[in-house]
PDB file of C-alpha atoms and ligand atoms in Angstrom:
ATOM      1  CA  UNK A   5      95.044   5.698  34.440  1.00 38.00           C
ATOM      2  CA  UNK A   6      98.402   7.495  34.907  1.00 43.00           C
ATOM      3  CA  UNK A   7      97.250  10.602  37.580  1.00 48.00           C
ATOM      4  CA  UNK A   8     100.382  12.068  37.003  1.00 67.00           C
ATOM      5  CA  UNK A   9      99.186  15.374  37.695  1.00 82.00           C
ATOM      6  CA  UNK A  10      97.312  16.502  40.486  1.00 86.00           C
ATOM      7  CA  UNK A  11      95.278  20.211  41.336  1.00 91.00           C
ATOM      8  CA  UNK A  12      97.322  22.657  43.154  1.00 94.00           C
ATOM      9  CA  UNK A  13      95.323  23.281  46.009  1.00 92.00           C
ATOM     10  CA  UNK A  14      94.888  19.342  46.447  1.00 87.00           C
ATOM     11  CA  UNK A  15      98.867  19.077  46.693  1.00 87.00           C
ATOM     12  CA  UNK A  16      98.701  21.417  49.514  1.00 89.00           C
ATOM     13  CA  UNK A  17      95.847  20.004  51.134  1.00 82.00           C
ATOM     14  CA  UNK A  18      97.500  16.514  50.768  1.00 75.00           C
ATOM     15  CA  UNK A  19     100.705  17.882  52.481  1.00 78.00           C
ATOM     16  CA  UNK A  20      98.926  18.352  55.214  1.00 74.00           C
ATOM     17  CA  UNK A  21      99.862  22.458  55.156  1.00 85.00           C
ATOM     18  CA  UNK A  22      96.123  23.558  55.541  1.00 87.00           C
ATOM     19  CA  UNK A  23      92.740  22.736  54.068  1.00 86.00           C
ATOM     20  CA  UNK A  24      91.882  22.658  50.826  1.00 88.00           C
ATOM     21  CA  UNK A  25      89.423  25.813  50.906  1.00 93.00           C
ATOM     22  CA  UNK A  26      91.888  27.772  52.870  1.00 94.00           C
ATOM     23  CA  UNK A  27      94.805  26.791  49.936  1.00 94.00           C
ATOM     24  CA  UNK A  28      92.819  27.954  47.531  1.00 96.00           C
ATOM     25  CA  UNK A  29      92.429  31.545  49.230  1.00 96.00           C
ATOM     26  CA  UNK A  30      96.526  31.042  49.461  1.00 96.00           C
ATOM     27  CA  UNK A  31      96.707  30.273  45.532  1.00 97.00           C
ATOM     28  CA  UNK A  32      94.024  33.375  44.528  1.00 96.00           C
ATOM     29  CA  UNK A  33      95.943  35.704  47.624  1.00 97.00           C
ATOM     30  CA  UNK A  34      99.271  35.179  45.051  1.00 97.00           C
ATOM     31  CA  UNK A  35     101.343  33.466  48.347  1.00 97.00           C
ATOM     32  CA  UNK A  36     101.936  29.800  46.437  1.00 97.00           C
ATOM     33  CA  UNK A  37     104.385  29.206  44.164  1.00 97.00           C
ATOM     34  CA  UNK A  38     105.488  26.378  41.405  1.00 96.00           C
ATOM     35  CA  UNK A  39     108.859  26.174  40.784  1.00 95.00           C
ATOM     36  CA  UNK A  40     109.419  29.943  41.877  1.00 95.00           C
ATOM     37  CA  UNK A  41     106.499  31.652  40.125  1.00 96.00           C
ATOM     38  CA  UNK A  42     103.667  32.748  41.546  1.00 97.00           C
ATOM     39  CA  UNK A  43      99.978  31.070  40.593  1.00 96.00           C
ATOM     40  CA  UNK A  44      97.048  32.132  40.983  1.00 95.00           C
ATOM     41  CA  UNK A  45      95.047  29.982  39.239  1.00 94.00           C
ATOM     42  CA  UNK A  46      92.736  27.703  40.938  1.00 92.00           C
ATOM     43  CA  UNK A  47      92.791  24.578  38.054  1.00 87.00           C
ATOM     44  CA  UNK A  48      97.036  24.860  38.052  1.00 93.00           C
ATOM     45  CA  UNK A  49      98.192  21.218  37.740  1.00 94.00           C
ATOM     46  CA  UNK A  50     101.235  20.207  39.156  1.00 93.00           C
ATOM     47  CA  UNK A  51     103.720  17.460  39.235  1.00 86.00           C
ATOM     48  CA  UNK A  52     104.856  15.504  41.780  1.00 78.00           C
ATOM     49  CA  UNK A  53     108.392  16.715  40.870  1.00 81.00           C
ATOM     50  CA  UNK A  54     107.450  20.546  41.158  1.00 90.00           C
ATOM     51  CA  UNK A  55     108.092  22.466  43.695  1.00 93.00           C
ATOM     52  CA  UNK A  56     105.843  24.226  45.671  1.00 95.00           C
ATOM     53  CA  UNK A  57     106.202  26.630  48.002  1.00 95.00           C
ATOM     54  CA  UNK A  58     103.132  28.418  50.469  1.00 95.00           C
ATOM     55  CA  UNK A  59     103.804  31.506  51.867  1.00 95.00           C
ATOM     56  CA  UNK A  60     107.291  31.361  51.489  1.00 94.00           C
ATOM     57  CA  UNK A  61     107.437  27.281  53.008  1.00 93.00           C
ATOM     58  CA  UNK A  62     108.524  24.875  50.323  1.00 93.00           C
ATOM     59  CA  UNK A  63     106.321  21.628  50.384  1.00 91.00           C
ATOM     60  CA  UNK A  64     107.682  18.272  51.262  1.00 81.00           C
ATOM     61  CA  UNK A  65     107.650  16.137  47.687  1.00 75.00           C
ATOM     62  CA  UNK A  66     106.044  13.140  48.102  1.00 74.00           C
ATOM     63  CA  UNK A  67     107.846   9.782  48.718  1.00 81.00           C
ATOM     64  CA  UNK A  68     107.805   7.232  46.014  1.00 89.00           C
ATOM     65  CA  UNK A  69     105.954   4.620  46.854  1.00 94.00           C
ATOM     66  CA  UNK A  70     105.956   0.888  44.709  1.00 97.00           C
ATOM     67  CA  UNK A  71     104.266  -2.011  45.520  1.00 98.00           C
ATOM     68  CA  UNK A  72     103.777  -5.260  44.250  1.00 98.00           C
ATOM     69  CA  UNK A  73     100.032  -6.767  44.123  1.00 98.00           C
ATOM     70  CA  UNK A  74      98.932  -9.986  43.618  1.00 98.00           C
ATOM     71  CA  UNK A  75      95.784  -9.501  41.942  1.00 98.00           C
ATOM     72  CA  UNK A  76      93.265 -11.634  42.461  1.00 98.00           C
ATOM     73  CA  UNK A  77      90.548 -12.433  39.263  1.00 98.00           C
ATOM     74  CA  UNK A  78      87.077 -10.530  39.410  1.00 97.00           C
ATOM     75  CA  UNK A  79      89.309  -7.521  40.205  1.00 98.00           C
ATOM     76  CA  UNK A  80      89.559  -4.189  38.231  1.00 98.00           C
ATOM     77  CA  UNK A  81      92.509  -2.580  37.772  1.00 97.00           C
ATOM     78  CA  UNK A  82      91.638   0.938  38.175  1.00 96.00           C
ATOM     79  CA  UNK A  83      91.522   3.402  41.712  1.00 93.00           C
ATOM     80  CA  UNK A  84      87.570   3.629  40.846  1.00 93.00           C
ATOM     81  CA  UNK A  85      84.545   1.941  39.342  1.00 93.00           C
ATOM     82  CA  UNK A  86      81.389   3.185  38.642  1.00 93.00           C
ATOM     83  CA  UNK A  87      79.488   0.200  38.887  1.00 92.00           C
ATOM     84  CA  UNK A  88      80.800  -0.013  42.122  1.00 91.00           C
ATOM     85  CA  UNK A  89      82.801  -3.360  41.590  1.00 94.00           C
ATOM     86  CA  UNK A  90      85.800  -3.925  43.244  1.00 97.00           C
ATOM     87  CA  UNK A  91      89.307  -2.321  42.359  1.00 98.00           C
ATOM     88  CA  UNK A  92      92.843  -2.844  43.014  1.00 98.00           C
ATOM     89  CA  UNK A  93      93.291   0.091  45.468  1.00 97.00           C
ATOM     90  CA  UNK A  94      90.598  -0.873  47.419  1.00 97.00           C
ATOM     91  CA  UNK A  95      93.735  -3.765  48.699  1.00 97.00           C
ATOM     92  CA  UNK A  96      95.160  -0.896  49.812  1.00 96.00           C
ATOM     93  CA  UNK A  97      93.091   1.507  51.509  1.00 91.00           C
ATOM     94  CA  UNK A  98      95.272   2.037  54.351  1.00 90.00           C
ATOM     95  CA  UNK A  99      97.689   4.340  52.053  1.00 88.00           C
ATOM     96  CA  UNK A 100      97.356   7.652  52.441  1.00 77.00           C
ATOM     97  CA  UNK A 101      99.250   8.519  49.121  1.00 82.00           C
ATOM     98  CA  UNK A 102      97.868   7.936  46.196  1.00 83.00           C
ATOM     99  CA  UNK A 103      98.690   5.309  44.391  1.00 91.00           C
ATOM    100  CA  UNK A 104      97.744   3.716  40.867  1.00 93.00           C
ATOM    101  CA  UNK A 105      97.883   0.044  38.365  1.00 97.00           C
ATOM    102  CA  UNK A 106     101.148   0.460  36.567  1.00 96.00           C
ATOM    103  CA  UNK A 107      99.979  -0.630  33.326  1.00 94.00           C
ATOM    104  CA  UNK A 108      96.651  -3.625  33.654  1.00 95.00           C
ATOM    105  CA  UNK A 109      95.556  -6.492  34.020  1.00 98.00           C
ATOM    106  CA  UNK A 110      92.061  -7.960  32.333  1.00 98.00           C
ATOM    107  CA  UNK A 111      89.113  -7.890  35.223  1.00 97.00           C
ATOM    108  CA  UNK A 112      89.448 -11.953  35.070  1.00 98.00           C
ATOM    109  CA  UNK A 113      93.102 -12.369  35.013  1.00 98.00           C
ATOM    110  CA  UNK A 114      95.430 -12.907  38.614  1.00 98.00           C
ATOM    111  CA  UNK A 115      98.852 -12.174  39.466  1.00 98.00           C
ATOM    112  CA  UNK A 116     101.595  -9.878  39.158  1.00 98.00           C
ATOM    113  CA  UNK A 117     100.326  -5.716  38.967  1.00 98.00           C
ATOM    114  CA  UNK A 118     102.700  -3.034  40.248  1.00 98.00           C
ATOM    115  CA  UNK A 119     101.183   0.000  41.806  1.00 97.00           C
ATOM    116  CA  UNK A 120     103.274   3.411  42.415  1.00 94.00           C
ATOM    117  CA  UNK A 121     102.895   7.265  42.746  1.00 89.00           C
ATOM    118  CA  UNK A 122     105.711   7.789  40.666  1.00 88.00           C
ATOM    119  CA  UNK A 123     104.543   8.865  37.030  1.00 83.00           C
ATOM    120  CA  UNK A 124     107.885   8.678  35.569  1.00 84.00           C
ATOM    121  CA  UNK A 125     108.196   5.166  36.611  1.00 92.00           C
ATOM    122  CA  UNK A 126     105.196   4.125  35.274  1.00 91.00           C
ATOM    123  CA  UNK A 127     105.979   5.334  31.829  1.00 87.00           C
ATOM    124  CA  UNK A 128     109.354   3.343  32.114  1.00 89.00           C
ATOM    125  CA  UNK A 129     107.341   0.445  33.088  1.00 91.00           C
ATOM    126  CA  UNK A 130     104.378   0.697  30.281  1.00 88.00           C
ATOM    127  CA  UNK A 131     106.157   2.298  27.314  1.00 84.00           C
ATOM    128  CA  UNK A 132     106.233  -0.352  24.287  1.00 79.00           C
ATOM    129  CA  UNK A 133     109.636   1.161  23.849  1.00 83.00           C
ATOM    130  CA  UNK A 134     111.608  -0.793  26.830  1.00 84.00           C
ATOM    131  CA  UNK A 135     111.090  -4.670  26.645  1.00 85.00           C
ATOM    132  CA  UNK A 136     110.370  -5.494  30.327  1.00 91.00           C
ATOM    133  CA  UNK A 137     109.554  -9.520  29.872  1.00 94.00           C
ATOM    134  CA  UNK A 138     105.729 -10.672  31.411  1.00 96.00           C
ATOM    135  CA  UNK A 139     105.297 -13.883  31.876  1.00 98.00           C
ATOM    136  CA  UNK A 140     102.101 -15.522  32.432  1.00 98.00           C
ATOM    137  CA  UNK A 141     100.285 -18.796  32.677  1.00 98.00           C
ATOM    138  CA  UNK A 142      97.595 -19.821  30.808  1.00 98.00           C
ATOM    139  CA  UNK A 143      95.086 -22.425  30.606  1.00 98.00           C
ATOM    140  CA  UNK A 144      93.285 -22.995  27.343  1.00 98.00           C
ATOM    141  CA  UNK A 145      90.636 -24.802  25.445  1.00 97.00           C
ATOM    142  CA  UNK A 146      92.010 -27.398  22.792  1.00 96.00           C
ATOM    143  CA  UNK A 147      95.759 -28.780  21.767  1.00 94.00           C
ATOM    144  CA  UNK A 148      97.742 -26.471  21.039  1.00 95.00           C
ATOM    145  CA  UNK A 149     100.058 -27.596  18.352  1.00 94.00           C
ATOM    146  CA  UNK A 150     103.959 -27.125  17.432  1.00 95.00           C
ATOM    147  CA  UNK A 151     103.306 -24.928  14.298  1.00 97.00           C
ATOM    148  CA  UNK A 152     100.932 -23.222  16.576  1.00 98.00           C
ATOM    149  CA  UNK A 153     103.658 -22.579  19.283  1.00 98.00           C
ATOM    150  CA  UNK A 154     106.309 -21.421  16.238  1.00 98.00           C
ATOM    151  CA  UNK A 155     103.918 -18.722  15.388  1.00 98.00           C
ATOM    152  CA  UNK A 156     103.566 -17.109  18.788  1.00 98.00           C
ATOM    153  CA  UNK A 157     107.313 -17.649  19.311  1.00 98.00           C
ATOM    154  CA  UNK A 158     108.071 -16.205  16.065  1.00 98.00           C
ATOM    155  CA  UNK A 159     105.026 -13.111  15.808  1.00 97.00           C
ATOM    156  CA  UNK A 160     101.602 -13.581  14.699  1.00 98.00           C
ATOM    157  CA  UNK A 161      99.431 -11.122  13.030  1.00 98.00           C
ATOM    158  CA  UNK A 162      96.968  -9.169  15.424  1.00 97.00           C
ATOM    159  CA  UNK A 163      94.311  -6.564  14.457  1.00 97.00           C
ATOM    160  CA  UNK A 164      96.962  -3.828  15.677  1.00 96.00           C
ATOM    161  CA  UNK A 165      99.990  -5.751  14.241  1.00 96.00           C
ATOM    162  CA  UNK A 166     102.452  -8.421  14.510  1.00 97.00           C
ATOM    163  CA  UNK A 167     103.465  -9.206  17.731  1.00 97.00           C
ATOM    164  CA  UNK A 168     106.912  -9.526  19.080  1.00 95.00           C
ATOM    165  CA  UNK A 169     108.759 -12.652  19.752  1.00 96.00           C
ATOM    166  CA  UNK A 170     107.605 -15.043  22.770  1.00 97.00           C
ATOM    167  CA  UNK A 171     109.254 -17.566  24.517  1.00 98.00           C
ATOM    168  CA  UNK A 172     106.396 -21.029  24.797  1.00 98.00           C
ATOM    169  CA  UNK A 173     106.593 -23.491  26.880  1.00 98.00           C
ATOM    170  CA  UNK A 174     104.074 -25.980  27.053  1.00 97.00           C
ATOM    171  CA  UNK A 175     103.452 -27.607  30.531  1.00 97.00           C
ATOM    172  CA  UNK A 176     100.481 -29.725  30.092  1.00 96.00           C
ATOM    173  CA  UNK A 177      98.243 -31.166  27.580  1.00 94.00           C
ATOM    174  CA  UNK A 178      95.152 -33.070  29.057  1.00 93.00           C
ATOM    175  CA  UNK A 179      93.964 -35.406  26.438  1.00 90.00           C
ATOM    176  CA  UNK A 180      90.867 -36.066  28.533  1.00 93.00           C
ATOM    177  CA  UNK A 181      89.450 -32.618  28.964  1.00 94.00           C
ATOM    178  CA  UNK A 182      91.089 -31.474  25.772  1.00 95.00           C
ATOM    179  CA  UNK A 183      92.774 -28.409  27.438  1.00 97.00           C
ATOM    180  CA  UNK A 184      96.714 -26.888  27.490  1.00 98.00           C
ATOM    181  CA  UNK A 185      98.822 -25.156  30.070  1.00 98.00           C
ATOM    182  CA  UNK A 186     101.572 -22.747  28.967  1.00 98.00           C
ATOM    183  CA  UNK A 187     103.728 -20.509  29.921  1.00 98.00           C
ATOM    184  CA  UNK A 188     104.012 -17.548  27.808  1.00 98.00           C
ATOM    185  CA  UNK A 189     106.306 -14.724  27.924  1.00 98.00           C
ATOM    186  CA  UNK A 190     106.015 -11.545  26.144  1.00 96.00           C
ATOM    187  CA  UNK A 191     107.409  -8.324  26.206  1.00 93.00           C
ATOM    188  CA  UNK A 192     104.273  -6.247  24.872  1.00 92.00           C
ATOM    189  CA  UNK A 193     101.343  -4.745  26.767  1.00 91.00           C
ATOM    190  CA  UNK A 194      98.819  -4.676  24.300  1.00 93.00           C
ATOM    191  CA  UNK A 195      95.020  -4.889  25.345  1.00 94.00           C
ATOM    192  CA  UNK A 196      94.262  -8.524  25.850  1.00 97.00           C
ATOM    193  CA  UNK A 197      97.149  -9.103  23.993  1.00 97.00           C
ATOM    194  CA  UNK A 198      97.506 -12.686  25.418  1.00 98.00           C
ATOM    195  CA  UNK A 199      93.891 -14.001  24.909  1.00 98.00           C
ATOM    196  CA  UNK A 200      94.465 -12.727  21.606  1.00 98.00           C
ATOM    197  CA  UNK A 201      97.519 -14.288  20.416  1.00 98.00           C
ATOM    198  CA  UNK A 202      95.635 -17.809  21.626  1.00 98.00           C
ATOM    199  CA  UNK A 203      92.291 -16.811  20.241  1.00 98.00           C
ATOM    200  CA  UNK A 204      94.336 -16.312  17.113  1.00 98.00           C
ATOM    201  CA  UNK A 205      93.795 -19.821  16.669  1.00 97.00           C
ATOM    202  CA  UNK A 206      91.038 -20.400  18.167  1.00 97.00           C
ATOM    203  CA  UNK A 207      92.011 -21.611  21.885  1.00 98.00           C
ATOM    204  CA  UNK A 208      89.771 -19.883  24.306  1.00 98.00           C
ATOM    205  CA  UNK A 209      91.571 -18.875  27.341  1.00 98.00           C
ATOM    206  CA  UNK A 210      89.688 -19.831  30.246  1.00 98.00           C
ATOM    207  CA  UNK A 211      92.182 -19.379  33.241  1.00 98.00           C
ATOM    208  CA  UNK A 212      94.983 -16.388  33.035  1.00 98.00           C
ATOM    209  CA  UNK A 213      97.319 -15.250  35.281  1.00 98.00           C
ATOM    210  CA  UNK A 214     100.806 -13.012  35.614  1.00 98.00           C
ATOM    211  CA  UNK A 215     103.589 -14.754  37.274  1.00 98.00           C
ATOM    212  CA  UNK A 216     106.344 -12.713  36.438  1.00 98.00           C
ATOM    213  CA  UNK A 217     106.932  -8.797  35.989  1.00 96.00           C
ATOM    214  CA  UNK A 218     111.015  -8.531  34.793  1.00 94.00           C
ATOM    215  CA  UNK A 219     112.943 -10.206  37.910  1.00 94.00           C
ATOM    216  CA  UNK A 220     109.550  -9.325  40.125  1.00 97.00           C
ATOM    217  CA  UNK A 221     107.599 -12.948  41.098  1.00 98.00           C
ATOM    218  CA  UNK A 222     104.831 -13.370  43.557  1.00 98.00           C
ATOM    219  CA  UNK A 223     106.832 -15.674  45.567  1.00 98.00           C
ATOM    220  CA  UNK A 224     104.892 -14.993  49.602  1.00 97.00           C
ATOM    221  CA  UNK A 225     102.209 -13.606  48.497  1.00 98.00           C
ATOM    222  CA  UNK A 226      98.908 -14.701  48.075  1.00 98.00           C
ATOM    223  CA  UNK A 227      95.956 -13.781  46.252  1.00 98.00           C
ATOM    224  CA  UNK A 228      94.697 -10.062  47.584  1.00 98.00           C
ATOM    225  CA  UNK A 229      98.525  -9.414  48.946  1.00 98.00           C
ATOM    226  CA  UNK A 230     101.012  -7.289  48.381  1.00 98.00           C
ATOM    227  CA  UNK A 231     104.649  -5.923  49.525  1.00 97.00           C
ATOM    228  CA  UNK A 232     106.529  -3.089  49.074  1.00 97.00           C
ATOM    229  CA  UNK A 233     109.085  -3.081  46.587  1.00 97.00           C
ATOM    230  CA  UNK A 234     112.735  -2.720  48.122  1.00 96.00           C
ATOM    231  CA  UNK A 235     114.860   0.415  46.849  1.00 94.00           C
ATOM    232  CA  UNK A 236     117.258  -2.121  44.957  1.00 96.00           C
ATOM    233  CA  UNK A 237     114.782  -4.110  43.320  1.00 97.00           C
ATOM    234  CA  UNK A 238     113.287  -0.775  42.057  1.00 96.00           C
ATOM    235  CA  UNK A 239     116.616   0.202  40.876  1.00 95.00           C
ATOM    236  CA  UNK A 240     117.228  -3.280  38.950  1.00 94.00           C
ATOM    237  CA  UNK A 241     113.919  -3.014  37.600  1.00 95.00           C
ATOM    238  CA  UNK A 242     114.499   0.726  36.328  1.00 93.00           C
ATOM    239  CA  UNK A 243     117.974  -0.346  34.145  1.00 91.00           C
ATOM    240  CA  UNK A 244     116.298  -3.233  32.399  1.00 89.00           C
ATOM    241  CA  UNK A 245     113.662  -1.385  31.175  1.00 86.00           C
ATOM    242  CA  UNK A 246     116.426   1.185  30.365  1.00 80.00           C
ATOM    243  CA  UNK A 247     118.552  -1.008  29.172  1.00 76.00           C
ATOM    244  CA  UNK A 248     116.893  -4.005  27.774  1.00 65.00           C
ATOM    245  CA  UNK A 249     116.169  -7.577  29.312  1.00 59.00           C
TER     246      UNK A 249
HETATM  247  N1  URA B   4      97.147 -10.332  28.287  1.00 62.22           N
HETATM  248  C1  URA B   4      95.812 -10.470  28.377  1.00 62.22           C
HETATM  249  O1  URA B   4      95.169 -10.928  27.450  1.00 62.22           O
HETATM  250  N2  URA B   4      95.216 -10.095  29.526  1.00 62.22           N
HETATM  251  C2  URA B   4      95.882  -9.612  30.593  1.00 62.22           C
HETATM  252  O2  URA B   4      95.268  -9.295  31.615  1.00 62.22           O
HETATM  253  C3  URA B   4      97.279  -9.482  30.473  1.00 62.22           C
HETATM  254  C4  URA B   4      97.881  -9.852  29.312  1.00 62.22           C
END
């Protein structure tokens, strides 16, 4: 998911220095080079930090780009699908760089996704390592009950271990239609890792969706929107994952 590195004649064709056909003569003609060497090899992958220079011109780097998408359900979060379904760049077609999910979101969940070109950030973002706090709503099936909500604040026992602490708050339970909505907020971003922790005892999730990402809402936005992230809230967002919560 993370296209952190790219083809070296596609970086130059990208920059808009020639085509991609006449980069690669450039590259196998020994006039581009990566961070001051010469290379001549077609498949060379660069960075978006390297530098590259053609015939003696240094590239432009690429600006960072970060947006904030509120995903709508029935959405994948990927920049392709081969069954032709619909993905989260396709919100954002307009974009000439490219941009991907930073971390993602189940094909039937909503809400908060970042998207960026910036590789770096994205590991920041997705490594289990810095605690950025997620939190979501979620509708299930059944009651769920106070020894129930200890155990997901507390850490339950998944297939791929226990989890980390949550914070619960329950915000509805419908007697009637025998259903609960909860807040949940974790600082994980294991695979389905909040269906799980419900399904754990045995509440289906029918409705999930991501209302929070750190200090990141989707306050304005609606479903299929998105805005681009302002240079201080991608600074604030960068020293809590640094730096804890
Ligand atoms: N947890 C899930 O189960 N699904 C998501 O999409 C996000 C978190």
């Amino acid at each position: 998911m993370n296209n952190e590195t790219e083809r070296l004649q596609k970086r130059i064709a990208n920059s808009g220095y020639t085509s991609r056909r006449k980069a690669e003569t450039l590259i196998t003609e020994g006039k581009v080079k990566v961070n001051g060497t010469v290379a001549t090899e077609l498949g060379t992958k660069v960075k978006s930090s390297d530098t590259i220079e053609v015939e003696g011109i240094k590239l432009e780097q690429e600006d960072k780009l970060y947006i904030l998408f509120y995903k709508p359900a029935q959405v994948i979060t990927s920049v392709s699908d081969d069954r032709g379904r619909k993905v989260v760049t396709d919100y954002f077609k307009q974009i000439k760089t490219r941009i991907y999910p930073v971390g993602r979101l189940d094909y039937d969940t909503s809400g908060l996704l970042l998207l960026t070109n910036d590789g770096e950030f994205t590991n920041l973002m997705t490594h289990p390592r810095y605690k950025i706090k997620k939190k979501y709503v979620v509708k299930l099936k059944g009651y769920l009950m106070r020894e129930e909500v200890k155990g997901l604040e507390h850490g339950i026992q998944l297939e791929d271990g226990m989890t980390q602490p949550a914070t619960v708050k329950v915000k509805n339970q419908d007697k009637d239609k025998n259903t609960t909505l909860v807040e949940i907020t974790i600082t994980e971003g294991r695979n389905r890792q909040v269906r799980r922790m419900f399904e754990h005892f045995g509440h289906q999730v029918t409705k999930l969706q991501r209302i929070e990402f750190g200090p990141l809402n989707l306050k304005g936005l609606n479903a299929g929107e998105g805005r681009v992230l302002t240079p201080h809230e991608v600074k604030v967002i960068r020293q809590l994952a640094e730096h804890g919560n």
